[in-house]
GROMACS .gro file of C-alpha atoms in nm:
model
  376
    1MET     CA    1   5.429  11.334   0.608
    2ALA     CA    2   5.538  10.925   0.628
    3PHE     CA    3   5.557  10.785   0.954
    4GLU     CA    4   5.358  11.109   1.111
    5GLY     CA    5   5.169  10.785   1.354
    6LEU     CA    6   5.418  10.591   1.460
    7SER     CA    7   5.698  10.852   1.510
    8GLU     CA    8   5.426  11.029   1.737
    9LYS     CA    9   5.322  10.732   1.914
   10LEU     CA   10   5.704  10.633   1.971
   11GLN     CA   11   5.836  10.927   2.078
   12GLY     CA   12   5.536  10.938   2.374
   13VAL     CA   13   5.619  10.593   2.500
   14PHE     CA   14   6.018  10.715   2.479
   15LYS     CA   15   5.874  11.059   2.734
   16LYS     CA   16   5.709  10.850   2.941
   17LEU     CA   17   6.089  10.577   2.940
   18LYS     CA   18   6.242  10.885   3.005
   19GLY     CA   19   6.053  11.059   3.289
   20LYS     CA   20   6.175  10.748   3.504
   21GLY     CA   21   6.496  10.739   3.741
   22VAL     CA   22   6.495  10.325   3.720
   23ILE     CA   23   6.336  10.124   3.499
   24SER     CA   24   6.160   9.806   3.560
   25GLU     CA   25   6.101   9.476   3.377
   26SER     CA   26   5.751   9.581   3.372
   27ASP     CA   27   5.767   9.966   3.205
   28VAL     CA   28   5.968   9.745   2.969
   29ASN     CA   29   5.706   9.511   2.888
   30ASP     CA   30   5.456   9.793   2.922
   31ALA     CA   31   5.674   9.993   2.648
   32MET     CA   32   5.695   9.717   2.442
   33ARG     CA   33   5.373   9.614   2.427
   34GLU     CA   34   5.275   9.998   2.283
   35VAL     CA   35   5.516  10.022   2.076
   36LYS     CA   36   5.405   9.660   1.937
   37LEU     CA   37   5.069   9.812   1.890
   38ALA     CA   38   5.224  10.172   1.693
   39LEU     CA   39   5.343   9.915   1.428
   40LEU     CA   40   5.060   9.738   1.398
   41GLU     CA   41   4.873  10.076   1.351
   42ALA     CA   42   5.091  10.146   1.092
   43ASP     CA   43   4.999   9.895   0.875
   44VAL     CA   44   5.312   9.680   0.949
   45ASN     CA   45   5.316   9.268   0.865
   46PHE     CA   46   5.255   9.135   1.185
   47LYS     CA   47   5.476   8.836   1.161
   48ILE     CA   48   5.735   9.089   1.150
   49VAL     CA   49   5.624   9.317   1.456
   50LYS     CA   50   5.566   8.984   1.626
   51ASP     CA   51   5.947   8.961   1.616
   52PHE     CA   52   6.063   9.322   1.602
   53VAL     CA   53   5.885   9.346   1.958
   54LYS     CA   54   6.102   9.013   2.080
   55THR     CA   55   6.426   9.116   1.949
   56VAL     CA   56   6.397   9.450   2.147
   57LYS     CA   57   6.270   9.339   2.419
   58GLU     CA   58   6.507   9.063   2.442
   59LYS     CA   59   6.814   9.300   2.485
   60CYS     CA   60   6.621   9.559   2.668
   61LEU     CA   61   6.599   9.317   2.935
   62GLY     CA   62   6.971   9.249   2.958
   63GLN     CA   63   7.110   9.375   3.300
   64GLU     CA   64   7.318   9.620   3.098
   65VAL     CA   65   7.038   9.810   2.983
   66LEU     CA   66   6.839   9.801   3.311
   67ALA     CA   67   7.139   9.851   3.560
   68SER     CA   68   7.231  10.219   3.331
   69LEU     CA   69   7.245  10.570   3.365
   70THR     CA   70   7.042  10.634   3.109
   71PRO     CA   71   6.804  10.332   3.093
   72ALA     CA   72   6.593  10.504   2.832
   73GLN     CA   73   6.827  10.625   2.604
   74GLN     CA   74   6.979  10.251   2.589
   75ILE     CA   75   6.632  10.177   2.487
   76ILE     CA   76   6.596  10.394   2.207
   77LYS     CA   77   6.955  10.273   2.098
   78ILE     CA   78   6.798   9.940   2.065
   79VAL     CA   79   6.489  10.005   1.960
   80ASN     CA   80   6.645  10.279   1.633
   81GLU     CA   81   6.920   9.977   1.565
   82GLU     CA   82   6.708   9.708   1.485
   83LEU     CA   83   6.458   9.981   1.271
   84VAL     CA   84   6.744  10.037   1.070
   85ALA     CA   85   6.821   9.633   1.058
   86LEU     CA   86   6.401   9.586   0.929
   87MET     CA   87   6.433   9.811   0.641
   88GLY     CA   88   6.786   9.652   0.488
   89GLY     CA   89   7.075   9.734   0.736
   90THR     CA   90   7.291   9.958   0.468
   91ASN     CA   91   7.132  10.172   0.176
   92SER     CA   92   7.126   9.978  -0.119
   93LYS     CA   93   7.269  10.125  -0.483
   94LEU     CA   94   7.168  10.082  -0.835
   95THR     CA   95   7.403   9.805  -1.014
   96TYR     CA   96   7.526   9.972  -1.354
   97SER     CA   97   7.622   9.702  -1.621
   98PRO     CA   98   8.076   9.710  -1.616
   99THR     CA   99   8.038   9.743  -2.040
  100GLY     CA  100   7.818   9.900  -2.268
  101PHE     CA  101   7.478  10.069  -2.091
  102THR     CA  102   7.260   9.944  -1.802
  103VAL     CA  103   6.938   9.836  -1.909
  104ILE     CA  104   6.632   9.975  -1.577
  105LEU     CA  105   6.347   9.771  -1.654
  106LEU     CA  106   6.092   9.932  -1.476
  107ALA     CA  107   5.726   9.751  -1.329
  108GLY     CA  108   5.428   9.741  -1.094
  109LEU     CA  109   5.039   9.786  -1.154
  110GLN     CA  110   4.842  10.031  -1.271
  111GLY     CA  111   4.828  10.390  -1.093
  112THR     CA  112   5.112  10.336  -0.857
  113GLY     CA  113   5.262  10.645  -1.018
  114LYS     CA  114   5.495  10.466  -1.247
  115THR     CA  115   5.571  10.662  -1.552
  116THR     CA  116   5.581  10.972  -1.365
  117THR     CA  117   5.855  10.758  -1.143
  118CYS     CA  118   6.037  10.712  -1.512
  119GLY     CA  119   6.026  11.084  -1.492
  120LYS     CA  120   6.207  11.092  -1.146
  121LEU     CA  121   6.459  10.827  -1.179
  122ALA     CA  122   6.576  10.945  -1.505
  123ASN     CA  123   6.629  11.312  -1.320
  124TYR     CA  124   6.806  11.158  -1.058
  125LEU     CA  125   7.041  10.926  -1.265
  126LYS     CA  126   7.123  11.263  -1.477
  127LYS     CA  127   7.244  11.511  -1.131
  128ASN     CA  128   7.453  11.184  -1.105
  129GLY     CA  129   7.649  11.226  -1.412
  130LYS     CA  130   7.487  10.981  -1.675
  131LYS     CA  131   7.304  11.017  -1.955
  132PRO     CA  132   6.941  10.826  -1.948
  133MET     CA  133   6.727  10.721  -2.283
  134LEU     CA  134   6.327  10.657  -2.131
  135CYS     CA  135   6.169  10.332  -2.343
  136ALA     CA  136   5.815  10.412  -2.382
  137CYS     CA  137   5.638   9.975  -2.375
  138ASP     CA  138   5.300  10.114  -2.207
  139ILE     CA  139   5.089  10.065  -2.520
  140TYR     CA  140   4.780  10.025  -2.424
  141ARG     CA  141   4.727  10.260  -2.096
  142PRO     CA  142   4.572  10.586  -2.291
  143ALA     CA  143   4.835  10.863  -2.298
  144ALA     CA  144   5.098  10.718  -2.161
  145ILE     CA  145   5.319  10.766  -2.402
  146ASP     CA  146   5.264  11.090  -2.421
  147GLN     CA  147   5.267  11.172  -2.030
  148LEU     CA  148   5.659  11.034  -2.018
  149SER     CA  149   5.738  11.186  -2.315
  150VAL     CA  150   5.629  11.547  -2.142
  151ASN     CA  151   5.818  11.389  -1.852
  152ALA     CA  152   6.156  11.401  -2.060
  153GLU     CA  153   6.158  11.715  -2.266
  154LYS     CA  154   6.079  11.833  -1.870
  155GLN     CA  155   6.379  11.682  -1.728
  156GLN     CA  156   6.572  11.737  -2.085
  157VAL     CA  157   6.641  11.346  -2.155
  158ASP     CA  158   6.617  11.179  -2.411
  159PHE     CA  159   6.329  10.977  -2.541
  160PHE     CA  160   6.229  10.692  -2.740
  161SER     CA  161   5.856  10.533  -2.880
  162MET     CA  162   5.738  10.374  -3.178
  163GLY     CA  163   5.397  10.456  -3.084
  164THR     CA  164   5.108  10.157  -2.995
  165ASN     CA  165   5.084   9.945  -3.267
  166HIS     CA  166   5.357   9.714  -3.189
  167LYS     CA  167   5.467   9.458  -3.011
  168PRO     CA  168   5.635   9.582  -2.615
  169VAL     CA  169   5.957   9.347  -2.694
  170ASP     CA  170   6.005   9.493  -3.041
  171ILE     CA  171   6.002   9.848  -2.884
  172VAL     CA  172   6.292   9.741  -2.615
  173LYS     CA  173   6.472   9.630  -2.893
  174ALA     CA  174   6.437   9.925  -3.167
  175GLY     CA  175   6.497  10.131  -2.793
  176LEU     CA  176   6.844   9.952  -2.703
  177GLU     CA  177   6.957  10.047  -3.066
  178HIS     CA  178   6.868  10.403  -3.051
  179ALA     CA  179   7.013  10.412  -2.718
  180LEU     CA  180   7.330  10.314  -2.895
  181LYS     CA  181   7.350  10.508  -3.159
  182ASN     CA  182   7.247  10.786  -2.927
  183ASN     CA  183   7.548  10.678  -2.707
  184ASN     CA  184   7.291  10.654  -2.362
  185ASN     CA  185   7.419  10.451  -2.066
  186VAL     CA  186   7.125  10.391  -1.942
  187VAL     CA  187   6.790  10.293  -2.077
  188ILE     CA  188   6.470  10.311  -1.794
  189ILE     CA  189   6.197  10.115  -1.938
  190ASP     CA  190   5.866  10.198  -1.806
  191THR     CA  191   5.597   9.930  -1.889
  192ALA     CA  192   5.266   9.856  -1.874
  193GLY     CA  193   5.053   9.793  -1.554
  194ARG     CA  194   4.717   9.656  -1.493
  195LEU     CA  195   4.428   9.682  -1.230
  196HIS     CA  196   4.612   9.403  -1.032
  197ILE     CA  197   4.874   9.040  -1.126
  198ASP     CA  198   4.773   8.885  -1.463
  199GLU     CA  199   4.984   8.642  -1.668
  200ASP     CA  200   4.950   8.880  -1.940
  201MET     CA  201   5.118   9.152  -1.772
  202MET     CA  202   5.364   8.911  -1.630
  203ALA     CA  203   5.419   8.712  -2.004
  204GLU     CA  204   5.531   9.022  -2.143
  205LEU     CA  205   5.726   9.118  -1.895
  206GLN     CA  206   5.932   8.786  -1.902
  207GLU     CA  207   5.971   8.811  -2.290
  208ILE     CA  208   6.159   9.165  -2.230
  209LYS     CA  209   6.384   8.943  -1.988
  210GLU     CA  210   6.437   8.690  -2.219
  211SER     CA  211   6.480   8.869  -2.566
  212VAL     CA  212   6.722   9.124  -2.418
  213GLU     CA  213   6.950   9.213  -2.127
  214VAL     CA  214   6.822   9.362  -1.820
  215HIS     CA  215   7.030   9.509  -1.577
  216GLN     CA  216   6.783   9.601  -1.282
  217SER     CA  217   6.452   9.469  -1.259
  218LEU     CA  218   6.248   9.749  -1.038
  219LEU     CA  219   5.965   9.773  -0.897
  220VAL     CA  220   5.758  10.014  -0.779
  221VAL     CA  221   5.480  10.012  -0.536
  222ASP     CA  222   5.243  10.240  -0.390
  223ALA     CA  223   5.381  10.289  -0.043
  224MET     CA  224   4.947  10.387   0.098
  225THR     CA  225   4.852  10.032  -0.011
  226GLY     CA  226   5.040   9.898   0.342
  227GLN     CA  227   5.048   9.512   0.357
  228ASP     CA  228   4.906   9.524  -0.041
  229ALA     CA  229   5.208   9.733  -0.205
  230VAL     CA  230   5.432   9.405   0.049
  231ASN     CA  231   5.200   9.159  -0.051
  232VAL     CA  232   5.219   9.281  -0.486
  233ALA     CA  233   5.624   9.312  -0.429
  234LYS     CA  234   5.658   8.922  -0.302
  235GLU     CA  235   5.470   8.810  -0.618
  236PHE     CA  236   5.644   9.010  -0.865
  237ASP     CA  237   5.953   8.881  -0.715
  238GLU     CA  238   5.843   8.568  -0.756
  239LYS     CA  239   5.706   8.541  -1.097
  240ILE     CA  240   5.962   8.761  -1.321
  241GLY     CA  241   6.244   8.879  -1.055
  242VAL     CA  242   6.323   9.202  -0.906
  243ASN     CA  243   6.628   9.318  -0.724
  244GLY     CA  244   6.464   9.563  -0.604
  245VAL     CA  245   6.174   9.827  -0.505
  246ILE     CA  246   6.124  10.257  -0.542
  247LEU     CA  247   5.810  10.313  -0.285
  248SER     CA  248   5.518  10.575  -0.427
  249LYS     CA  249   5.376  10.856  -0.266
  250MET     CA  250   5.543  10.793   0.022
  251ASP     CA  251   5.485  11.199   0.084
  252GLY     CA  252   5.090  11.057   0.044
  253ASP     CA  253   5.106  10.790   0.375
  254THR     CA  254   5.103  10.895   0.651
  255ARG     CA  255   5.158  10.516   0.843
  256GLY     CA  256   5.508  10.347   0.620
  257GLY     CA  257   5.419  10.008   0.720
  258ALA     CA  258   5.536   9.929   0.322
  259ALA     CA  259   5.881  10.081   0.434
  260LEU     CA  260   5.961   9.901   0.716
  261SER     CA  261   5.760   9.539   0.564
  262VAL     CA  262   5.894   9.500   0.250
  263LYS     CA  263   6.282   9.456   0.294
  264ALA     CA  264   6.211   9.190   0.579
  265VAL     CA  265   5.911   8.995   0.373
  266THR     CA  266   6.010   9.013   0.039
  267GLY     CA  267   6.407   9.024   0.143
  268LYS     CA  268   6.489   9.301  -0.152
  269PRO     CA  269   6.619   9.645  -0.084
  270ILE     CA  270   6.409   9.964  -0.161
  271LEU     CA  271   6.653  10.162  -0.343
  272TYR     CA  272   6.459  10.494  -0.353
  273VAL     CA  273   6.100  10.680  -0.185
  274SER     CA  274   5.925  10.932  -0.413
  275THR     CA  275   5.951  11.261  -0.156
  276GLY     CA  276   5.647  11.491  -0.350
  277GLU     CA  277   5.482  11.506  -0.695
  278LYS     CA  278   5.709  11.665  -0.872
  279LEU     CA  279   5.981  11.494  -1.103
  280THR     CA  280   6.252  11.612  -0.872
  281ASP     CA  281   6.097  11.445  -0.546
  282MET     CA  282   6.284  11.160  -0.465
  283GLU     CA  283   6.556  11.043  -0.256
  284GLN     CA  284   6.774  10.773  -0.212
  285PHE     CA  285   6.685  10.520   0.027
  286TYR     CA  286   6.889  10.560   0.343
  287PRO     CA  287   6.741  10.277   0.654
  288ASP     CA  288   6.951  10.474   0.908
  289ARG     CA  289   6.856  10.848   0.834
  290MET     CA  290   6.471  10.682   0.777
  291ALA     CA  291   6.502  10.556   1.164
  292ASN     CA  292   6.645  10.852   1.297
  293ARG     CA  293   6.362  11.052   1.107
  294ILE     CA  294   6.078  10.839   1.290
  295LEU     CA  295   6.276  10.814   1.611
  296GLY     CA  296   6.265  11.209   1.600
  297MET     CA  297   6.621  11.259   1.565
  298GLY     CA  298   6.632  11.442   1.249
  299ASP     CA  299   6.840  11.422   0.936
  300VAL     CA  300   7.057  11.607   0.901
  301LEU     CA  301   7.288  11.388   0.626
  302THR     CA  302   6.925  11.455   0.438
  303LEU     CA  303   6.898  11.824   0.495
  304ILE     CA  304   7.290  11.863   0.389
  305ASP     CA  305   7.255  11.679   0.049
  306LYS     CA  306   6.913  11.922  -0.006
  307VAL     CA  307   7.101  12.228   0.069
  308ALA     CA  308   7.377  12.115  -0.163
  309GLU     CA  309   7.131  12.037  -0.404
  310ALA     CA  310   6.977  12.380  -0.350
  311ASN     CA  311   7.281  12.578  -0.407
  312LEU     CA  312   7.380  12.342  -0.763
  313ASP     CA  313   7.230  12.642  -0.934
  314MET     CA  314   7.318  12.988  -0.676
  315ASP     CA  315   7.659  13.111  -0.827
  316ALA     CA  316   7.922  13.100  -0.586
  317ASP     CA  317   7.999  13.465  -0.565
  318LYS     CA  318   7.619  13.549  -0.550
  319GLU     CA  319   7.612  13.301  -0.236
  320LYS     CA  320   7.944  13.471  -0.096
  321GLU     CA  321   7.776  13.818  -0.152
  322MET     CA  322   7.500  13.713   0.012
  323ALA     CA  323   7.646  13.617   0.303
  324ALA     CA  324   7.823  13.927   0.346
  325ARG     CA  325   7.494  14.127   0.280
  326LEU     CA  326   7.313  13.948   0.567
  327LYS     CA  327   7.619  14.013   0.786
  328LYS     CA  328   7.560  14.371   0.776
  329GLY     CA  329   7.278  14.413   0.757
  330LYS     CA  330   7.123  14.418   0.438
  331PHE     CA  331   6.944  14.163   0.309
  332ASP     CA  332   6.650  14.335   0.120
  333PHE     CA  333   6.371  14.163  -0.100
  334GLU     CA  334   6.609  14.062  -0.403
  335ASP     CA  335   6.778  13.800  -0.122
  336TYR     CA  336   6.413  13.736   0.100
  337LEU     CA  337   6.323  13.596  -0.252
  338GLU     CA  338   6.595  13.439  -0.341
  339SER     CA  339   6.599  13.206  -0.035
  340MET     CA  340   6.257  13.105  -0.006
  341ASN     CA  341   6.312  12.973  -0.369
  342GLN     CA  342   6.585  12.799  -0.203
  343MET     CA  343   6.384  12.703   0.063
  344LYS     CA  344   6.107  12.550  -0.220
  345ASN     CA  345   6.407  12.395  -0.418
  346MET     CA  346   6.449  12.103  -0.060
  347GLY     CA  347   6.084  12.090  -0.008
  348GLY     CA  348   5.984  12.413   0.129
  349ILE     CA  349   5.921  12.465   0.502
  350SER     CA  350   5.821  12.109   0.711
  351SER     CA  351   6.051  11.855   0.482
  352VAL     CA  352   6.331  12.140   0.637
  353LEU     CA  353   6.121  12.122   1.059
  354ASN     CA  354   6.134  11.712   0.980
  355MET     CA  355   6.471  11.717   0.977
  356LEU     CA  356   6.618  11.938   1.220
  357PRO     CA  357   6.697  11.700   1.483
  358GLY     CA  358   6.564  11.721   1.835
  359LEU     CA  359   6.228  11.912   1.791
  360GLY     CA  360   6.059  11.564   1.760
  361ASN     CA  361   5.736  11.580   1.750
  362LYS     CA  362   5.755  11.975   1.824
  363ALA     CA  363   5.819  12.005   1.417
  364LYS     CA  364   5.428  11.965   1.338
  365ASP     CA  365   5.316  12.285   1.586
  366ILE     CA  366   5.615  12.493   1.466
  367GLU     CA  367   5.502  12.397   1.111
  368SER     CA  368   5.145  12.514   1.201
  369MET     CA  369   5.246  12.853   1.341
  370ILE     CA  370   5.387  12.884   0.984
  371ASP     CA  371   5.189  12.986   0.677
  372GLU     CA  372   5.481  12.999   0.332
  373LYS     CA  373   5.149  13.160   0.182
  374ASP     CA  374   5.166  13.411   0.441
  375MET     CA  375   5.577  13.525   0.394
  376ALA     CA  376   5.517  13.443   0.002
   0.00000   0.00000   0.00000
């Protein structure tokens, strides 16, 4: 789970504060020292940690907080607000071209999961009423075109390729013509990655951006690389200009430093986060929801979104019938199988537990008691 270590430590700090009826300046200083260490261990940029702790501390030492009947709750509220501000304040959305189709260029280093992210983004946009087309411009990595083709087929979205014998800029031009004839309203360009940032790579991206109108340049960065991800984002933005960031492999990063640092360092918003290996595992990034998860407050809004999404495939009459059967105590194995599939579509029991408010670190204990394989 993302932010697992940070979440555990911060909740530990606040538990100590809640145990005190009156909080002194010394208590606040001790708490902020622990918050600082927790953020640094989560691989958050040092300067950001320093500024964050300074701001929180100044607000916490105000008379209205220390003299409050619930000072611990006031401090948690301040930390929550500052975490939201750190990650961008409000959620940012893709902007679409007012006329014609929207061209989205995905860039990033090799190994960040860029080609998979193309498939995830196409699936997300399709669910939101768009008709996307994937355009294969990674002509260097073996099987990159085949991988993108398979992703397009799985999501049942359009795909365009000219093989590996043409320049990426020519493939993009031909792809846009094809999209126009095919009535696609979004074109997602999968570009080549490198093991490190080099001039050839940047020149190729610059040539594409100079030759066609790119409406959104999105950078895919691997959340597991922590501060390196933030440095890569900064360099890409300086070289080619980036509109936003997609964090891949968020489910594999227990620290979360990249998510907390990227907006503050680069000024570019996080638009989406990848939450699993399946092509459906991508969420829009909401700073307020993420802050709530970090502080163990749950994420009811995302849970509601997931429930609604899981129920899309279920017939409304069937849903009513299942609810009626449950009320009468006639819940059979077919109903159980249906509910298991819905839970799976929502990311499994662990995903749901982490979004329930009030559980905090207890979610981990409950999860360890439940074996989904035994349930199956």
